[in-house]
Short mmCIF file of C-alpha atoms in Angstrom, two decimals:
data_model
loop_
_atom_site.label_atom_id
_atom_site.label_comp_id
_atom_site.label_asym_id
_atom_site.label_seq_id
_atom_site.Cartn_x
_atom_site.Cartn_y
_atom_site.Cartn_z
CA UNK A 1 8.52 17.10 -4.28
CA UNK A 2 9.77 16.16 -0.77
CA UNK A 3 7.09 16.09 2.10
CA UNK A 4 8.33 15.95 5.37
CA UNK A 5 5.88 13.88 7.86
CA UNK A 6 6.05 13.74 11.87
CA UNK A 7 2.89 13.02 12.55
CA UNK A 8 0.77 9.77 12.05
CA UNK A 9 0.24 6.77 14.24
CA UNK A 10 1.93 6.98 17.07
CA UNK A 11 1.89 5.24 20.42
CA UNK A 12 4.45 3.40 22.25
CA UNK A 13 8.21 4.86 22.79
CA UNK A 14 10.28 3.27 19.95
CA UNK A 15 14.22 3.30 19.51
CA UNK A 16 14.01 1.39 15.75
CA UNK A 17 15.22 3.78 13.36
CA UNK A 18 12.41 1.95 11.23
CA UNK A 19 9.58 3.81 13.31
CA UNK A 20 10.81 7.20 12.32
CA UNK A 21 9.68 9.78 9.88
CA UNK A 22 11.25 9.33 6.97
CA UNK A 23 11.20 12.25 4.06
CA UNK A 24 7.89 11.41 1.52
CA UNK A 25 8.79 12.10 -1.66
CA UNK A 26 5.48 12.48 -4.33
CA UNK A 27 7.05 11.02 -7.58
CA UNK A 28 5.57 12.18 -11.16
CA UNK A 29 8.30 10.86 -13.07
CA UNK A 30 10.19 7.61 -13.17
CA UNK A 31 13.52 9.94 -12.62
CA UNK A 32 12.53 10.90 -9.48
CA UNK A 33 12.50 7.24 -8.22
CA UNK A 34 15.55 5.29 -7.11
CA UNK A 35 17.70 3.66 -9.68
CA UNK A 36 18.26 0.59 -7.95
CA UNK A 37 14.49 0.26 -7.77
CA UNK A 38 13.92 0.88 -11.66
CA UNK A 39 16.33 -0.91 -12.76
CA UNK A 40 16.26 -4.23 -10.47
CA UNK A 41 19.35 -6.95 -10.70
CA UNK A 42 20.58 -9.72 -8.61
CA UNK A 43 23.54 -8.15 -7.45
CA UNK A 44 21.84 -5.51 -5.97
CA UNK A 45 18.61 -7.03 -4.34
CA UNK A 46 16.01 -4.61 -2.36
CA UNK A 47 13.08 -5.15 0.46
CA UNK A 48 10.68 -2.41 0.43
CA UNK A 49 6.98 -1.77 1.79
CA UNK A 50 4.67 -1.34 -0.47
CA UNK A 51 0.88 -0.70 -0.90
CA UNK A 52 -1.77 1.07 -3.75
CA UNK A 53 -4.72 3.33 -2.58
CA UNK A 54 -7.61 4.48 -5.35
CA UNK A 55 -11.37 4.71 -5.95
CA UNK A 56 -12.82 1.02 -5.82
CA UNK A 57 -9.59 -0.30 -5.68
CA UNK A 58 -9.96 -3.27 -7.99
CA UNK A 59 -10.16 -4.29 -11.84
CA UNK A 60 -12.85 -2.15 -12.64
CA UNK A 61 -11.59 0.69 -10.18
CA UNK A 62 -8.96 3.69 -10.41
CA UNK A 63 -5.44 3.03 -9.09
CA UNK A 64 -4.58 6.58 -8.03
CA UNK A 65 -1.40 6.28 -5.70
CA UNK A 66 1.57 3.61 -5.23
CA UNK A 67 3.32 3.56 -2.06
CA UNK A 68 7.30 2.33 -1.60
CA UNK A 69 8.88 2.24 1.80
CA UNK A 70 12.27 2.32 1.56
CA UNK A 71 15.02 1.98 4.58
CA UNK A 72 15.66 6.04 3.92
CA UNK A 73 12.36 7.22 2.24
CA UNK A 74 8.94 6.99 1.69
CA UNK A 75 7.75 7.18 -2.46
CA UNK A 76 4.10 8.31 -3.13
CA UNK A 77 3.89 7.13 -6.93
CA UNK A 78 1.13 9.58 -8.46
CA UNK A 79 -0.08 7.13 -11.21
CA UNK A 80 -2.96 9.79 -11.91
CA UNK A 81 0.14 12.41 -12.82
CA UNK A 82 2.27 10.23 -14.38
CA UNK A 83 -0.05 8.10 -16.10
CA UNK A 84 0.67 5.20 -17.90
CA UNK A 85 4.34 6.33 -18.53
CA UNK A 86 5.13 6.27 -15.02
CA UNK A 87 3.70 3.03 -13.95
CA UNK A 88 5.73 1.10 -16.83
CA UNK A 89 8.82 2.17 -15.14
CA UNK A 90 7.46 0.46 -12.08
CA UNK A 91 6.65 -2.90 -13.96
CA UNK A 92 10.17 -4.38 -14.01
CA UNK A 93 10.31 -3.78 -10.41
CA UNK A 94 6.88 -4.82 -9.09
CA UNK A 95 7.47 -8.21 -11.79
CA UNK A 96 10.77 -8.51 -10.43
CA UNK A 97 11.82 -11.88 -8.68
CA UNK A 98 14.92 -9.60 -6.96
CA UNK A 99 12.61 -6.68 -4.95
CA UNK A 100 10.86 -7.97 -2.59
CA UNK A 101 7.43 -5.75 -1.75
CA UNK A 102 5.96 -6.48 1.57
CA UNK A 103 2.35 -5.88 1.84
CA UNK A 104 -0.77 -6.09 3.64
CA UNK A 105 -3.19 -8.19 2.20
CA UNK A 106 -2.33 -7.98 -1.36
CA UNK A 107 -5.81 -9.26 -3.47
CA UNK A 108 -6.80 -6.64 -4.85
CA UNK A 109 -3.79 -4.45 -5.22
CA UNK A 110 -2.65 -7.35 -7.50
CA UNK A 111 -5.82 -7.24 -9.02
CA UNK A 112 -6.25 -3.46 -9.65
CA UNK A 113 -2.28 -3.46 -11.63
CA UNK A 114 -3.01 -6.52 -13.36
CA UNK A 115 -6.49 -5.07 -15.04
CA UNK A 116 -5.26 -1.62 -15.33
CA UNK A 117 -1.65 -1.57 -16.58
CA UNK A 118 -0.63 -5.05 -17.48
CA UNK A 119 1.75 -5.41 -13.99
CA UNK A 120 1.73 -9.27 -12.87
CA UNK A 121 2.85 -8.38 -9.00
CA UNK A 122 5.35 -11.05 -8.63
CA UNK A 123 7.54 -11.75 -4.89
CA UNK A 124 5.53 -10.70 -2.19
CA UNK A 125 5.45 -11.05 1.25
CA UNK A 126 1.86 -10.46 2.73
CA UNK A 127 2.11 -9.50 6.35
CA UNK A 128 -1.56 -10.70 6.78
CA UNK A 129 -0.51 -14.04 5.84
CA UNK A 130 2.42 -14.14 7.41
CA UNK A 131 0.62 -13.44 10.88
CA UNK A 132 -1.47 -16.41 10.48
CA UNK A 133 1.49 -18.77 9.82
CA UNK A 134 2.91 -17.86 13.12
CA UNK A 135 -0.37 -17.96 15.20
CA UNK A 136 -0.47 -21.93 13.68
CA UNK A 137 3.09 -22.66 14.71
CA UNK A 138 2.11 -21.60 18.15
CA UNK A 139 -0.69 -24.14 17.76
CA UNK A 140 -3.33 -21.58 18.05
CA UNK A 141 -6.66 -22.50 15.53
CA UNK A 142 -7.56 -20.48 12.50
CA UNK A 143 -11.22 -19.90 12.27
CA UNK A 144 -12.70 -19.24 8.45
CA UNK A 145 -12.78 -15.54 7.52
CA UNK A 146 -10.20 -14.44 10.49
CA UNK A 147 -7.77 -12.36 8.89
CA UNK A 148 -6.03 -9.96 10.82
CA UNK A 149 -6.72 -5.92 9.89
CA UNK A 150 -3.68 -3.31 9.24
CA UNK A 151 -4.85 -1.48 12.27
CA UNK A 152 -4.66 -4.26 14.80
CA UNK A 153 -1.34 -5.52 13.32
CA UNK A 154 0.15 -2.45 13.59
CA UNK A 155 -1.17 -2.42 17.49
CA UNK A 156 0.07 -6.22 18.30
CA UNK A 157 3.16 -5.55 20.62
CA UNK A 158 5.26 -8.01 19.16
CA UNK A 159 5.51 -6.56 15.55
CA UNK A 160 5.32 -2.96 16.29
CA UNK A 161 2.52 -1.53 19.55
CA UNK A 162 1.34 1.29 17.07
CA UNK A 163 -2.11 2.67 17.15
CA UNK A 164 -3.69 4.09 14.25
CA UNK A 165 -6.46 6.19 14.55
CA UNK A 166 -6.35 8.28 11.96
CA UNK A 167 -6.74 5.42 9.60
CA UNK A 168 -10.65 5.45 10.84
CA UNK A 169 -10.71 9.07 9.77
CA UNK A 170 -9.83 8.00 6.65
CA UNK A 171 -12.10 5.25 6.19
CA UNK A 172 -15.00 8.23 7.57
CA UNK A 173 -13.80 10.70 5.10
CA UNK A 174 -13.69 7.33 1.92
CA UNK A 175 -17.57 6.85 3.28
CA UNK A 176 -18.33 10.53 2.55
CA UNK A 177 -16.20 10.71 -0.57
CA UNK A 178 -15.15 7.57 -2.33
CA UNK A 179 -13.02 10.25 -4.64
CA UNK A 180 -10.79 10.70 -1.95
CA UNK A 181 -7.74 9.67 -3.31
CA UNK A 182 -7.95 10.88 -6.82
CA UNK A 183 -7.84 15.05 -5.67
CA UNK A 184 -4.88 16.89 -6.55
CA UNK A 185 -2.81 18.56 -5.44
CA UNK A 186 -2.67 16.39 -2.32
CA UNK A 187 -3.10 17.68 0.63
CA UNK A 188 -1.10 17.18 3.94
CA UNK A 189 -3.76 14.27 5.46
CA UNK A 190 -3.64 12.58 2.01
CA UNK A 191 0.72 12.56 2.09
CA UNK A 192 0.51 11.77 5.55
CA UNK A 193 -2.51 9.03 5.41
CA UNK A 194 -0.63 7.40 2.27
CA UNK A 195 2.69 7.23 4.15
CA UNK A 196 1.55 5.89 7.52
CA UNK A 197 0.19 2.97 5.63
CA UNK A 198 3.58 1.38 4.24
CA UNK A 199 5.97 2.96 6.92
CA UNK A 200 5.99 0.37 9.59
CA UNK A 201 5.78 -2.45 6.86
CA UNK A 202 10.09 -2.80 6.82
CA UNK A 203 10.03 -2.98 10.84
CA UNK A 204 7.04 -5.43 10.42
CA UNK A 205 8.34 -7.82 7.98
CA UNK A 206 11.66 -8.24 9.72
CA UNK A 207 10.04 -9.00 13.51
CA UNK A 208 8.08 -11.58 11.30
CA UNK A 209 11.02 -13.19 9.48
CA UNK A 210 12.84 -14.19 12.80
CA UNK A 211 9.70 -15.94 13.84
CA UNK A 212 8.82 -18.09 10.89
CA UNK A 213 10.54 -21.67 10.13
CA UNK A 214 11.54 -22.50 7.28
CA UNK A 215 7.59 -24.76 6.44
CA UNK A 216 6.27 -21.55 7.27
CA UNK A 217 8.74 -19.44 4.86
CA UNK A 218 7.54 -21.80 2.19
CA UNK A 219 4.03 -21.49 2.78
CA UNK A 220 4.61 -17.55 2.77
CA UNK A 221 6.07 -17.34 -0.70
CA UNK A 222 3.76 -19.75 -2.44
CA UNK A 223 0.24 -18.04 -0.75
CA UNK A 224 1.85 -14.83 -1.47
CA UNK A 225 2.02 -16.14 -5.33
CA UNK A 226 -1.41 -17.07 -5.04
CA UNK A 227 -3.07 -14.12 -3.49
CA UNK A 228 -1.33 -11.97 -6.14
CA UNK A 229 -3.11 -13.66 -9.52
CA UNK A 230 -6.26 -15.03 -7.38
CA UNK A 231 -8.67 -11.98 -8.76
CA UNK A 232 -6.16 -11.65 -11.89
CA UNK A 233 -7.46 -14.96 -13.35
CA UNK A 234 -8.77 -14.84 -16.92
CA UNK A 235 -9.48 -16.83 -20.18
CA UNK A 236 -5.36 -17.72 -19.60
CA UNK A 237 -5.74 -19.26 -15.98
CA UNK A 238 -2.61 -17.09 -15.49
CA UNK A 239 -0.29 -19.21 -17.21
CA UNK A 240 1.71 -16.25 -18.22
CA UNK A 241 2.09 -15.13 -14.88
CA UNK A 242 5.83 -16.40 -12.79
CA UNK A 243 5.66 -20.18 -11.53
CA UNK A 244 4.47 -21.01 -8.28
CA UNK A 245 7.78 -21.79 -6.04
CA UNK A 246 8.08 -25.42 -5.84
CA UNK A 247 8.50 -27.28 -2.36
CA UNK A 248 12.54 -27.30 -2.39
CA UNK A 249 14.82 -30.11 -2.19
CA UNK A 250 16.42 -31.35 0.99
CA UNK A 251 14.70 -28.81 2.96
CA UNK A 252 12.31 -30.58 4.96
CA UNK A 253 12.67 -33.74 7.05
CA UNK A 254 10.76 -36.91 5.96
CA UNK A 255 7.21 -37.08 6.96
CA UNK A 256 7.07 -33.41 7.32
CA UNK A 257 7.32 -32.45 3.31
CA UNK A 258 4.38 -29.90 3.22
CA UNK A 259 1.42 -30.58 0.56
CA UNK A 260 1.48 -29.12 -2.67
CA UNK A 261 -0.82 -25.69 -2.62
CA UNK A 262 -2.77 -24.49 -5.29
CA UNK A 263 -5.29 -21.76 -6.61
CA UNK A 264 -8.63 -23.27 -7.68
CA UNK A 265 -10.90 -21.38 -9.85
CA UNK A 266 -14.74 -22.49 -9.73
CA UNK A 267 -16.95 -21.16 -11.94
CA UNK A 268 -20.58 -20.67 -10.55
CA UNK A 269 -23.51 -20.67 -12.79
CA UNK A 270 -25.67 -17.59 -13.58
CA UNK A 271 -28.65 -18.28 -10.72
CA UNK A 272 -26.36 -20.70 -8.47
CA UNK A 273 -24.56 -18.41 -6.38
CA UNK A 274 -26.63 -18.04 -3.94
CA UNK A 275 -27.06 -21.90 -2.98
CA UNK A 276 -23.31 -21.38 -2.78
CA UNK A 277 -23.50 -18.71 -0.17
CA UNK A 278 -26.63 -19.79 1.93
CA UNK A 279 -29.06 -18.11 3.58
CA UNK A 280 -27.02 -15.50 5.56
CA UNK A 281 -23.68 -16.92 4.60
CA UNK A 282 -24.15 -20.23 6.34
CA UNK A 283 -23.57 -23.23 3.25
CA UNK A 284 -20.28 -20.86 2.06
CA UNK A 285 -19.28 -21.03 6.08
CA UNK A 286 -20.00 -24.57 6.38
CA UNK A 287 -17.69 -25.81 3.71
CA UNK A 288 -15.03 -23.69 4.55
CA UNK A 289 -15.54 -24.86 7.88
CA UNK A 290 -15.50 -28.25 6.15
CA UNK A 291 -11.80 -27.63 4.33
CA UNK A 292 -8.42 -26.85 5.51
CA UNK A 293 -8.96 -24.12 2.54
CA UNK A 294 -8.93 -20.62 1.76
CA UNK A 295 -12.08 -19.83 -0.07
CA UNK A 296 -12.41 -15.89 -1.51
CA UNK A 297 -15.51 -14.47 -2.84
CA UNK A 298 -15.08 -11.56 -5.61
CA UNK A 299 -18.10 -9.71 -3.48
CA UNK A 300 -19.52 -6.28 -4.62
CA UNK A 301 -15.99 -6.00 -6.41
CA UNK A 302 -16.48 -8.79 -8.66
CA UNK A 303 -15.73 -11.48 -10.17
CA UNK A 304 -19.24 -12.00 -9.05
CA UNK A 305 -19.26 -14.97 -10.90
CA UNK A 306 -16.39 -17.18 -9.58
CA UNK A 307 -15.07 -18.44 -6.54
CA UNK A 308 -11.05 -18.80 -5.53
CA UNK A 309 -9.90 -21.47 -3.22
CA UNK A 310 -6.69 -21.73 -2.26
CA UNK A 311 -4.60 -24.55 -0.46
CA UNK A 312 -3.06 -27.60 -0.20
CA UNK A 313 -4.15 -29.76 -3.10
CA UNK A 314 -6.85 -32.31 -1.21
CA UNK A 315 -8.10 -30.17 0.87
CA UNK A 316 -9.20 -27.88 -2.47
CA UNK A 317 -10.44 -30.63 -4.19
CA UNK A 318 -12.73 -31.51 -0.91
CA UNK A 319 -13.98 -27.91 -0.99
CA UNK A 320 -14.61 -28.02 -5.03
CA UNK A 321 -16.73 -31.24 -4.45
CA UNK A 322 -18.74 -29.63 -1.83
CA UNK A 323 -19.58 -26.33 -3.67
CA UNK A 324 -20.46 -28.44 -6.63
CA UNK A 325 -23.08 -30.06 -4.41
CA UNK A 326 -24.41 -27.38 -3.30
CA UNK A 327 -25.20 -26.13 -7.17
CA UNK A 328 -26.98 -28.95 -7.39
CA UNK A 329 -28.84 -28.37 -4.92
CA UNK A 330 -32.38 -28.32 -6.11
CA UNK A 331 -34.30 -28.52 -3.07
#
């Protein structure tokens, strides 16, 4: 079924053909979905935006609907109407090394295909990281826990001067009904809601290419590696998941070779996480104040009983040390 949409966020006058309306199309079967994108291949390599809504959106949660932007179209992937079936016609392609899905903030997206159909989301390029990689090459600090939101990405001038409002009427109407997304048939705010949220990501991701170096660029794909299996780790440590991309030859100048970064799993004790969090947050805010680290936190989501850190090898190892301290903690 094809939607038409021309309405949504809306703003500032645009002349990119990537801030029109493209046709929505809702997809049921794999046969409705491009060819190129089922069956990926080298020769014929595709960017598109991409994004998951459900209820709880996580391991334990419902995946309901799969977004794809592409350059011509917009493809609402019903995985509670297709099922199963469906969504292993999409695992080549969200597995594949040769589509490229760009994404906003991709934990638990990751997460939620991982637990739920087996799909190791592989060759991403988070926007949210991404922004944060150019706000450091302009030399401006990162404070712990500052990650940039959809909605005031989507406003910044210099990637697209968008506002959003209707998101918040989304995020009212989730409060009220968590069961939002899993209601069929869908109705026009659900099309349109689904759309708006992967439409702008193609326009996004190519402002944000022509401003990242090539440390940067390398940073980018190995985070985005690590965000995707941070929440996926089991009893495997996600060795069956694609490598990490290595830091490549003759790219970098000597002296400025770029750290190896890793994911760090740390397992916290039954009773012990909350001398890892602190009274009001303040030990978990100190250390990552501490570390030049990325330190996640499964939160009402889960894993409640592990944390992820993520970064340049030292710097992970500093913030291990300290969170083992503060287990010990027996004051």
């Amino acid at each position: 079924m094809e939607i038409a949409t021309d309405s949504g966020p809306k703003d500032l006058d645009h002349d990119d053909d990537q801030l029109s309306s493209p046709p929505v199309h809702i997809v049921t079967e794999a046969s409705q979905l491009p060819v190129e994108f089922l069956e990926p291949s080298s020769e014929n390599q595709l960017i598109i935006g991409f994004d998951c809504e459900g209820v709880d959106l996580c391991r334990n949660g419902k995946l309901c609907i799969m977004q794809l932007a592409f350059p011509d179209a917009i493809y609402l992937v019903d995985a509670i109407e297709g099922g199963d079936t469906l969504m292993t016609a999409c695992k080549p392609a969200l597995e594949s090394s040769y589509i490229t899905k760009v994404i906003h903030d991709c934990k638990r997206d990751s997460e939620a295909l991982y637990f739920q159909y087996g799909i190791k989301l592989n060759n991403v390029v988070d926007t949210q990281i991404a922004y944060s990689l150019i706000e450091e090459q302009e030399g401006k600090a990162r404070t712990p826990d500052d990650y940039i939101s959809f909605v005031t990405l989507l406003a910044d001038p210099r990637y697209c001067g968008v506002s959003y409002l209707e998101k918040e009427e989304v995020r009212v109407l989730l409060r009220k009904d968590p069961k939002f997304w899993i209601y069929r048939p869908f109705t026009e705010q659900m099309v349109r809601a689904a759309a708006d949220d992967v439409r702008f990501l193609l326009h996004i991701y190519h402002k944000m290419m022509k401003n990242l170096n090539e440390k940067s660029l390398w940073h980018l794909s190995v985070r985005g590696a690590l965000y995707c299996r941070c929440f996926c780790v089991n009893d495997n440590e996600c060795v069956d998941w694609p490598p990490v991309p290595p830091i490549p030859d003759n790219t970098f100048k000597e002296g400025d070779i770029p750290e190896e970064e890793i994911l760090s799993v740390l397992h916290v004790p039954p009773g012990k996480m909350g001398l890892v969090i602190g009274r009001r947050g303040a030990t978990i805010m100190s250390v990552k104040e501490s570390c030049n680290a990325e330190i996640l936190m499964g939160g009402s989501k889960g894993p409640p009983d592990k944390v992820f850190i993520i970064g340049p090898v030292r710097q992970v190892r500093k913030a291990e040390a300290l969170l083992r301290g503060r287990m010990l903690d027996i004051r």
